[in-house]
Amino acid sequence: MIDVTPSVFDASLSRSGDSGIDSFVDRHAPDVAYTYYGAGKVALRDGLAGLVEPGENVLVPAYLSPAVVEPFHELGLESRFYAIESTLAPDFDDLEQRLDDDTVAIVSVNYFGFPQPGLERIASLADEHDCYHVDDNAHAPLSVDEGTLLGTVGDLGITTLRKLLPVPDGAVLYCADDEVREAFDPSPLAGPADRVGAADCRYVASSVAETVLGASPSLHRSVEAFLADGADDPSSVDPEARFEAGKAPMSRLSKAVADAAEPDAIRAARRENFRTWRRVLDDRDDVTPLYDRLPDGISPYEFPVRADEPAGFQSELADCGVVGAHSWPILRESVHGNEAYETANRLSEEVVTLPVHQGIEPSAIEAVGDRLEH
Ligand SMILES: Cc1ncc(COP(=O)(O)O)c(C=O)c1O
């Protein structure tokens, strides 16, 4: 069976010594100040708080999970969705039309661990219009694009450790620009927790349950839903509640796992799994990978494909033991069904993401490939 997340008990890719997320960030972004958070959304709020005034607006891509704009709203900002192309680049005509004197920031999103196409143009537009560029790299803490750690491309950026490691929470705020660093006034939610808390205990308890229940896919799924906090369950998407739920410092457990993780080995394993999915699905005419290439340095979050029959493909995968292949994302209400965002709507229906995490052996993906063929 291929699980949606790695297990907290999977120690094979972690060890003590000179490893950990800190040393990876120090190595790849030595001049960037960074701070840990429990959630990327709270990191976004704190990063922007000293830079913005209520009534200003932020431009964000329409192809986005609904809760990501909540921190902007808490700061009194208007979120304006810009349309995207099927390459996931911004539709620049649309973006520029929405830009005005009150635009304080433009957000780019490095989808699935890859730099958003058009990143440089977004940065220069932000410069030209004297607003901040926010580099949302929630998906891939370890992606390095041509020598630059993703998340540190803009004036400020974030990344989410929960999408990389078997942890209940964890995110990083990058303050790349001097002005951003000076204006940064961390809230009490910044930094790792100083005590073991409920999140640590709950997570370890449910991970034990997961291991014990590992043989039973249906039970397993229910434990996963608990772990994911309903992340992919459309019925549980209340953006405000999701933002509120993230308002806790990074747990001790997450920090310990982040300190012990072996980033290079994790990235290599994810890349290998990405390439294996590509090979395994190569012959299928009804499934098209979103990315043709896997450039050096990229740490894929998942293997996203566009499927002609997304629901059918997902159930085929489930029958072959792949837990958690899902469509992405659930769109914000104002975007969903809105014809101004036709491409974002189409992609949110067609894209199916397959897990590539470091807890999966490439041979398990090959075995799924054999079963899919039959
Ligand atoms: C593109 C993107 N940005 C930001 C976030 C928010 O991250 P967090 O869940 O750590 O608050 C997410 C989470 O799903 C995301 O997909």
Tab-separated table of C-alpha atoms and ligand atoms in Angstrom:
chain	number	residue	atom	x	y	z
A	1	MET	CA	0.000	0.000	0.000
A	2	ILE	CA	1.234	3.533	-0.774
A	3	ASP	CA	0.336	5.983	1.991
A	4	VAL	CA	-0.396	9.642	1.586
A	5	THR	CA	2.238	10.751	4.138
A	6	PRO	CA	5.468	9.274	5.509
A	7	SER	CA	5.278	7.666	8.941
A	8	VAL	CA	6.718	9.340	12.029
A	9	PHE	CA	8.336	5.994	12.790
A	10	ASP	CA	10.136	5.874	9.470
A	11	ALA	CA	13.598	6.732	10.744
A	12	SER	CA	15.403	5.553	7.628
A	13	LEU	CA	15.826	9.041	6.272
A	14	SER	CA	16.755	10.791	9.457
A	15	ARG	CA	19.769	10.690	11.727
A	16	SER	CA	21.425	12.891	14.288
A	17	GLY	CA	24.481	15.043	13.545
A	18	ASP	CA	24.980	17.759	10.978
A	19	SER	CA	21.586	17.422	9.359
A	20	GLY	CA	18.232	19.100	9.782
A	21	ILE	CA	16.248	21.833	8.085
A	22	ASP	CA	18.273	24.619	9.751
A	23	SER	CA	21.530	23.547	8.181
A	24	PHE	CA	19.861	23.102	4.776
A	25	VAL	CA	18.448	26.645	4.902
A	26	ASP	CA	21.749	28.054	6.204
A	27	ARG	CA	23.565	26.352	3.342
A	28	HIS	CA	21.208	27.472	0.562
A	29	ALA	CA	20.055	30.882	1.821
A	30	PRO	CA	22.826	32.105	4.148
A	31	ASP	CA	21.697	35.751	4.034
A	32	VAL	CA	18.014	35.189	4.683
A	33	ALA	CA	16.542	35.545	8.191
A	34	TYR	CA	13.995	32.865	9.040
A	35	THR	CA	11.597	32.013	11.850
A	36	TYR	CA	9.652	28.845	12.601
A	37	TYR	CA	5.848	28.812	12.884
A	38	GLY	CA	3.171	26.203	13.402
A	39	ALA	CA	1.446	27.138	10.128
A	40	GLY	CA	2.422	28.920	6.943
A	41	LYS	CA	-0.718	31.065	7.103
A	42	VAL	CA	0.290	32.512	10.480
A	43	ALA	CA	3.816	33.053	9.147
A	44	LEU	CA	2.314	35.016	6.233
A	45	ARG	CA	0.291	37.162	8.619
A	46	ASP	CA	3.262	37.972	10.866
A	47	GLY	CA	5.558	38.588	7.901
A	48	LEU	CA	3.210	41.166	6.392
A	49	ALA	CA	1.798	42.735	9.569
A	50	GLY	CA	4.413	45.500	9.873
A	51	LEU	CA	4.285	46.352	6.168
A	52	VAL	CA	0.620	46.872	5.331
A	53	GLU	CA	-2.369	49.095	6.140
A	54	PRO	CA	-6.016	47.998	6.288
A	55	GLY	CA	-7.802	48.749	3.006
A	56	GLU	CA	-4.841	47.788	0.805
A	57	ASN	CA	-5.033	44.727	-1.435
A	58	VAL	CA	-2.997	41.608	-2.201
A	59	LEU	CA	-2.984	39.789	-5.551
A	60	VAL	CA	-3.048	35.991	-5.253
A	61	PRO	CA	-3.433	33.251	-7.858
A	62	ALA	CA	-6.958	31.867	-8.211
A	63	TYR	CA	-5.606	28.297	-8.210
A	64	LEU	CA	-5.228	28.138	-4.430
A	65	SER	CA	-6.582	26.448	-1.299
A	66	PRO	CA	-9.311	28.595	0.220
A	67	ALA	CA	-7.773	29.339	3.616
A	68	VAL	CA	-4.527	30.844	2.304
A	69	VAL	CA	-6.055	34.322	1.980
A	70	GLU	CA	-7.387	34.333	5.564
A	71	PRO	CA	-4.249	35.938	7.048
A	72	PHE	CA	-4.617	38.835	4.591
A	73	HIS	CA	-8.200	39.349	5.659
A	74	GLU	CA	-7.188	39.335	9.318
A	75	LEU	CA	-4.834	42.224	8.495
A	76	GLY	CA	-7.717	44.144	6.911
A	77	LEU	CA	-6.481	43.526	3.365
A	78	GLU	CA	-8.583	42.690	0.342
A	79	SER	CA	-7.526	39.538	-1.514
A	80	ARG	CA	-7.826	39.800	-5.294
A	81	PHE	CA	-7.518	36.587	-7.268
A	82	TYR	CA	-5.658	36.708	-10.556
A	83	ALA	CA	-6.283	34.162	-13.325
A	84	ILE	CA	-3.674	31.595	-14.293
A	85	GLU	CA	-2.637	29.875	-17.514
A	86	SER	CA	-2.620	26.116	-17.909
A	87	THR	CA	1.170	26.216	-17.387
A	88	LEU	CA	0.332	27.634	-13.932
A	89	ALA	CA	1.931	30.955	-14.919
A	90	PRO	CA	-0.103	34.043	-14.069
A	91	ASP	CA	-2.334	35.410	-16.805
A	92	PHE	CA	-0.358	38.642	-16.756
A	93	ASP	CA	-3.030	40.688	-18.549
A	94	ASP	CA	-5.513	39.709	-15.886
A	95	LEU	CA	-3.015	40.275	-13.068
A	96	GLU	CA	-2.058	43.742	-14.292
A	97	GLN	CA	-5.699	44.757	-14.650
A	98	ARG	CA	-6.249	43.980	-10.987
A	99	LEU	CA	-3.186	45.896	-9.823
A	100	ASP	CA	-3.781	49.444	-8.534
A	101	ASP	CA	-2.285	52.048	-6.197
A	102	ASP	CA	-3.579	50.164	-3.169
A	103	THR	CA	-1.886	46.893	-4.124
A	104	VAL	CA	0.614	46.193	-1.380
A	105	ALA	CA	1.776	42.701	-2.409
A	106	ILE	CA	1.736	40.149	-5.216
A	107	VAL	CA	1.843	36.496	-4.196
A	108	SER	CA	3.397	33.825	-6.397
A	109	VAL	CA	2.961	30.120	-5.646
A	110	ASN	CA	5.543	27.442	-6.413
A	111	TYR	CA	3.070	24.691	-7.178
A	112	PHE	CA	3.995	21.101	-6.345
A	113	GLY	CA	7.609	22.086	-5.593
A	114	PHE	CA	8.351	23.753	-8.950
A	115	PRO	CA	9.006	27.488	-9.380
A	116	GLN	CA	5.855	29.179	-10.645
A	117	PRO	CA	6.388	29.971	-14.335
A	118	GLY	CA	6.738	33.739	-14.695
A	119	LEU	CA	8.351	34.176	-11.286
A	120	GLU	CA	10.871	36.723	-12.562
A	121	ARG	CA	8.185	38.801	-14.233
A	122	ILE	CA	6.146	38.798	-11.026
A	123	ALA	CA	9.219	40.032	-9.131
A	124	SER	CA	9.810	42.844	-11.616
A	125	LEU	CA	6.132	43.847	-11.661
A	126	ALA	CA	6.227	44.062	-7.865
A	127	ASP	CA	9.336	46.221	-8.124
A	128	GLU	CA	7.830	48.484	-10.774
A	129	HIS	CA	4.661	49.027	-8.742
A	130	ASP	CA	6.528	49.394	-5.462
A	131	CYS	CA	4.801	46.507	-3.759
A	132	TYR	CA	6.094	43.398	-1.985
A	133	HIS	CA	6.596	40.059	-3.682
A	134	VAL	CA	5.477	37.187	-1.457
A	135	ASP	CA	7.018	33.853	-2.475
A	136	ASP	CA	4.574	31.179	-1.289
A	137	ASN	CA	6.598	28.005	-1.287
A	138	ALA	CA	4.326	26.030	1.034
A	139	HIS	CA	4.707	22.946	-1.150
A	140	ALA	CA	8.437	22.337	-1.186
A	141	PRO	CA	10.782	23.311	1.646
A	142	LEU	CA	13.768	21.660	-0.075
A	143	SER	CA	13.398	22.923	-3.649
A	144	VAL	CA	16.417	24.835	-4.916
A	145	ASP	CA	15.948	26.433	-8.326
A	146	GLU	CA	19.204	27.284	-10.076
A	147	GLY	CA	20.941	27.878	-6.771
A	148	THR	CA	18.079	29.759	-5.063
A	149	LEU	CA	16.057	28.191	-2.269
A	150	LEU	CA	12.402	28.538	-3.213
A	151	GLY	CA	10.523	30.627	-0.671
A	152	THR	CA	13.400	33.120	-0.568
A	153	VAL	CA	12.859	34.544	-4.053
A	154	GLY	CA	10.519	37.335	-2.965
A	155	ASP	CA	10.804	40.018	-0.308
A	156	LEU	CA	9.278	37.526	2.076
A	157	GLY	CA	8.176	33.946	1.724
A	158	ILE	CA	6.963	30.854	3.515
A	159	THR	CA	7.315	27.122	3.389
A	160	THR	CA	5.346	24.380	5.130
A	161	LEU	CA	7.206	21.509	6.787
A	162	ARG	CA	4.041	19.474	7.248
A	163	LYS	CA	4.062	18.885	3.501
A	164	LEU	CA	7.558	17.385	3.635
A	165	LEU	CA	7.985	15.588	6.932
A	166	PRO	CA	5.829	13.299	9.087
A	167	VAL	CA	4.938	16.121	11.478
A	168	PRO	CA	1.665	17.539	12.801
A	169	ASP	CA	2.592	21.155	12.002
A	170	GLY	CA	5.530	23.394	11.126
A	171	ALA	CA	6.337	26.209	8.732
A	172	VAL	CA	9.079	28.728	8.075
A	173	LEU	CA	8.840	32.478	7.413
A	174	TYR	CA	11.676	33.860	5.294
A	175	CYS	CA	12.429	37.580	5.538
A	176	ALA	CA	14.680	38.071	2.531
A	177	ASP	CA	14.484	41.857	2.204
A	178	ASP	CA	16.060	44.253	4.731
A	179	GLU	CA	12.923	46.374	5.030
A	180	VAL	CA	10.844	43.247	5.712
A	181	ARG	CA	13.328	42.094	8.336
A	182	GLU	CA	13.286	45.453	10.088
A	183	ALA	CA	9.491	45.678	10.120
A	184	PHE	CA	9.107	42.107	11.405
A	185	ASP	CA	7.681	42.023	14.900
A	186	PRO	CA	7.099	38.359	15.778
A	187	SER	CA	3.823	37.515	17.523
A	188	PRO	CA	3.724	35.032	20.427
A	189	LEU	CA	3.063	32.311	17.817
A	190	ALA	CA	6.572	32.653	16.345
A	191	GLY	CA	9.262	30.081	17.125
A	192	PRO	CA	8.923	26.494	18.298
A	193	ALA	CA	6.862	25.779	21.434
A	194	ASP	CA	8.893	25.651	24.611
A	195	ARG	CA	6.924	22.743	26.062
A	196	VAL	CA	5.549	19.426	24.859
A	197	GLY	CA	1.893	20.086	24.128
A	198	ALA	CA	-1.342	18.415	23.110
A	199	ALA	CA	-0.430	18.435	19.405
A	200	ASP	CA	2.678	16.337	20.096
A	201	CYS	CA	0.777	13.754	22.146
A	202	ARG	CA	-2.154	13.572	19.788
A	203	TYR	CA	0.132	13.082	16.817
A	204	VAL	CA	2.243	10.354	18.391
A	205	ALA	CA	-0.869	8.559	19.632
A	206	SER	CA	-2.477	8.623	16.209
A	207	SER	CA	0.769	7.546	14.554
A	208	VAL	CA	0.888	4.529	16.864
A	209	ALA	CA	-2.685	3.796	15.864
A	210	GLU	CA	-1.730	4.172	12.231
A	211	THR	CA	1.058	1.614	12.588
A	212	VAL	CA	-1.166	-0.821	14.430
A	213	LEU	CA	-3.949	-0.405	11.900
A	214	GLY	CA	-1.607	-0.428	8.917
A	215	ALA	CA	-2.962	-3.687	7.551
A	216	SER	CA	-6.495	-2.379	7.167
A	217	PRO	CA	-6.868	0.240	4.429
A	218	SER	CA	-10.269	1.499	5.529
A	219	LEU	CA	-9.270	2.006	9.130
A	220	HIS	CA	-5.997	3.382	7.958
A	221	ARG	CA	-7.790	6.018	5.947
A	222	SER	CA	-9.774	7.194	8.909
A	223	VAL	CA	-6.604	7.675	10.936
A	224	GLU	CA	-5.140	9.609	8.045
A	225	ALA	CA	-8.126	11.888	7.852
A	226	PHE	CA	-7.567	12.608	11.537
A	227	LEU	CA	-3.884	13.338	10.943
A	228	ALA	CA	-4.560	15.560	7.971
A	229	ASP	CA	-7.105	17.513	9.964
A	230	GLY	CA	-9.515	17.234	7.090
A	231	ALA	CA	-7.054	18.893	4.716
A	232	ASP	CA	-8.468	17.209	1.658
A	233	ASP	CA	-12.021	16.676	2.729
A	234	PRO	CA	-14.288	19.151	0.892
A	235	SER	CA	-16.923	18.953	3.613
A	236	SER	CA	-14.484	20.226	6.247
A	237	VAL	CA	-13.233	23.302	4.416
A	238	ASP	CA	-14.140	26.276	6.503
A	239	PRO	CA	-11.299	28.658	5.644
A	240	GLU	CA	-11.627	30.764	8.773
A	241	ALA	CA	-11.725	27.742	11.045
A	242	ARG	CA	-8.660	26.295	9.312
A	243	PHE	CA	-6.756	29.513	9.879
A	244	GLU	CA	-7.807	29.625	13.528
A	245	ALA	CA	-6.799	25.980	13.987
A	246	GLY	CA	-3.275	26.813	12.837
A	247	LYS	CA	-2.763	29.440	15.511
A	248	ALA	CA	-0.290	27.554	17.674
A	249	PRO	CA	3.502	27.622	17.749
A	250	MET	CA	5.378	24.837	16.008
A	251	SER	CA	5.208	21.753	18.228
A	252	ARG	CA	8.289	20.314	19.932
A	253	LEU	CA	7.792	17.075	18.052
A	254	SER	CA	7.859	18.832	14.678
A	255	LYS	CA	11.003	20.729	15.611
A	256	ALA	CA	12.711	17.516	16.731
A	257	VAL	CA	11.812	15.770	13.460
A	258	ALA	CA	12.919	18.834	11.446
A	259	ASP	CA	16.267	18.826	13.309
A	260	ALA	CA	16.866	15.125	12.646
A	261	ALA	CA	15.732	15.068	9.005
A	262	GLU	CA	18.268	14.405	6.270
A	263	PRO	CA	17.228	16.884	3.542
A	264	ASP	CA	19.470	15.639	0.743
A	265	ALA	CA	18.339	12.028	1.181
A	266	ILE	CA	14.682	13.067	1.408
A	267	ARG	CA	14.906	15.162	-1.744
A	268	ALA	CA	16.701	12.355	-3.616
A	269	ALA	CA	14.030	9.848	-2.567
A	270	ARG	CA	11.183	12.143	-3.656
A	271	ARG	CA	12.859	12.775	-7.007
A	272	GLU	CA	13.309	9.059	-7.576
A	273	ASN	CA	9.639	8.423	-6.800
A	274	PHE	CA	8.570	11.259	-9.101
A	275	ARG	CA	10.575	9.740	-11.965
A	276	THR	CA	9.152	6.298	-11.221
A	277	TRP	CA	5.549	7.555	-11.474
A	278	ARG	CA	6.438	9.246	-14.749
A	279	ARG	CA	7.818	5.981	-16.133
A	280	VAL	CA	4.930	3.917	-14.839
A	281	LEU	CA	2.268	6.200	-16.354
A	282	ASP	CA	4.137	6.955	-19.560
A	283	ASP	CA	1.999	4.692	-21.756
A	284	ARG	CA	-1.359	6.053	-20.645
A	285	ASP	CA	-3.059	8.392	-23.079
A	286	ASP	CA	-5.677	9.456	-20.523
A	287	VAL	CA	-3.163	10.823	-18.002
A	288	THR	CA	-0.773	13.717	-18.736
A	289	PRO	CA	1.950	14.752	-16.277
A	290	LEU	CA	1.834	18.429	-15.387
A	291	TYR	CA	5.621	18.648	-15.545
A	292	ASP	CA	7.749	17.192	-18.369
A	293	ARG	CA	11.017	17.870	-16.628
A	294	LEU	CA	12.386	17.512	-13.133
A	295	PRO	CA	15.218	20.078	-13.026
A	296	ASP	CA	18.177	19.594	-10.658
A	297	GLY	CA	17.520	20.811	-7.140
A	298	ILE	CA	13.733	20.460	-7.265
A	299	SER	CA	12.111	18.514	-4.434
A	300	PRO	CA	8.679	17.508	-5.711
A	301	TYR	CA	5.760	17.692	-3.311
A	302	GLU	CA	3.702	15.240	-5.354
A	303	PHE	CA	3.443	13.881	-8.888
A	304	PRO	CA	0.574	15.861	-10.426
A	305	VAL	CA	-1.161	14.698	-13.600
A	306	ARG	CA	-4.137	15.881	-15.605
A	307	ALA	CA	-6.564	13.013	-15.963
A	308	ASP	CA	-9.317	12.728	-18.593
A	309	GLU	CA	-11.448	10.878	-16.017
A	310	PRO	CA	-10.156	12.099	-12.651
A	311	ALA	CA	-12.620	10.201	-10.455
A	312	GLY	CA	-12.131	6.955	-12.376
A	313	PHE	CA	-8.352	7.298	-12.211
A	314	GLN	CA	-8.474	7.942	-8.465
A	315	SER	CA	-10.547	4.861	-7.839
A	316	GLU	CA	-8.249	2.770	-10.050
A	317	LEU	CA	-5.340	3.968	-7.926
A	318	ALA	CA	-7.200	3.243	-4.696
A	319	ASP	CA	-7.895	-0.298	-5.940
A	320	CYS	CA	-4.157	-0.696	-6.478
A	321	GLY	CA	-3.393	0.353	-2.909
A	322	VAL	CA	-2.552	4.042	-3.397
A	323	VAL	CA	-4.074	5.907	-0.462
A	324	GLY	CA	-4.712	9.596	-0.797
A	325	ALA	CA	-4.311	10.342	-4.510
A	326	HIS	CA	-6.518	13.422	-4.712
A	327	SER	CA	-7.572	16.346	-6.830
A	328	TRP	CA	-6.181	19.763	-5.878
A	329	PRO	CA	-7.211	22.254	-4.689
A	330	ILE	CA	-10.699	22.939	-3.433
A	331	LEU	CA	-11.174	26.507	-4.658
A	332	ARG	CA	-12.380	29.505	-2.686
A	333	GLU	CA	-16.118	30.169	-3.099
A	334	SER	CA	-15.567	33.353	-5.105
A	335	VAL	CA	-13.352	31.447	-7.575
A	336	HIS	CA	-15.293	28.196	-7.802
A	337	GLY	CA	-17.501	28.203	-10.894
A	338	ASN	CA	-16.476	31.786	-11.743
A	339	GLU	CA	-15.807	31.983	-15.485
A	340	ALA	CA	-13.161	34.657	-14.994
A	341	TYR	CA	-11.086	31.792	-13.571
A	342	GLU	CA	-11.878	29.134	-16.124
A	343	THR	CA	-8.395	27.542	-16.154
A	344	ALA	CA	-8.144	27.377	-12.360
A	345	ASN	CA	-11.556	25.687	-12.262
A	346	ARG	CA	-10.637	23.221	-14.996
A	347	LEU	CA	-7.339	22.309	-13.330
A	348	SER	CA	-8.957	21.870	-9.936
A	349	GLU	CA	-11.183	19.238	-11.538
A	350	GLU	CA	-8.601	17.510	-13.728
A	351	VAL	CA	-5.461	17.466	-11.624
A	352	VAL	CA	-4.837	14.333	-9.590
A	353	THR	CA	-1.768	14.290	-7.355
A	354	LEU	CA	0.117	11.108	-6.516
A	355	PRO	CA	2.305	10.741	-3.421
A	356	VAL	CA	6.101	10.731	-3.870
A	357	HIS	CA	7.184	11.046	-0.236
A	358	GLN	CA	10.317	9.484	1.162
A	359	GLY	CA	8.410	6.702	2.942
A	360	ILE	CA	7.607	5.086	-0.439
A	361	GLU	CA	9.951	2.640	-2.150
A	362	PRO	CA	10.135	3.042	-5.944
A	363	SER	CA	9.416	-0.701	-6.194
A	364	ALA	CA	5.995	-0.077	-4.598
A	365	ILE	CA	5.196	2.426	-7.359
A	366	GLU	CA	6.363	-0.061	-9.976
A	367	ALA	CA	4.105	-2.691	-8.421
A	368	VAL	CA	1.174	-0.248	-8.711
A	369	GLY	CA	2.149	0.246	-12.372
A	370	ASP	CA	1.951	-3.513	-12.974
A	371	ARG	CA	-1.449	-3.709	-11.311
A	372	LEU	CA	-2.745	-0.711	-13.264
A	373	GLU	CA	-1.788	-2.446	-16.506
A	374	HIS	CA	-3.867	-5.454	-15.594
B	1	LIG	C1	-0.077	27.102	-1.773
B	1	LIG	C2	-0.280	27.101	-0.282
B	1	LIG	N1	0.102	28.173	0.432
B	1	LIG	C3	-0.048	28.226	1.767
B	1	LIG	C4	-0.605	27.170	2.460
B	1	LIG	C5	-0.787	27.297	3.941
B	1	LIG	O1	0.110	26.521	4.659
B	1	LIG	P1	-0.242	26.084	6.145
B	1	LIG	O2	-1.208	24.942	6.033
B	1	LIG	O3	1.091	25.675	6.713
B	1	LIG	O4	-0.822	27.245	6.834
B	1	LIG	C6	-1.022	26.035	1.758
B	1	LIG	C7	-1.616	24.912	2.501
B	1	LIG	O5	-2.258	24.052	2.046
B	1	LIG	C8	-0.857	25.987	0.341
B	1	LIG	O6	-1.254	24.939	-0.391
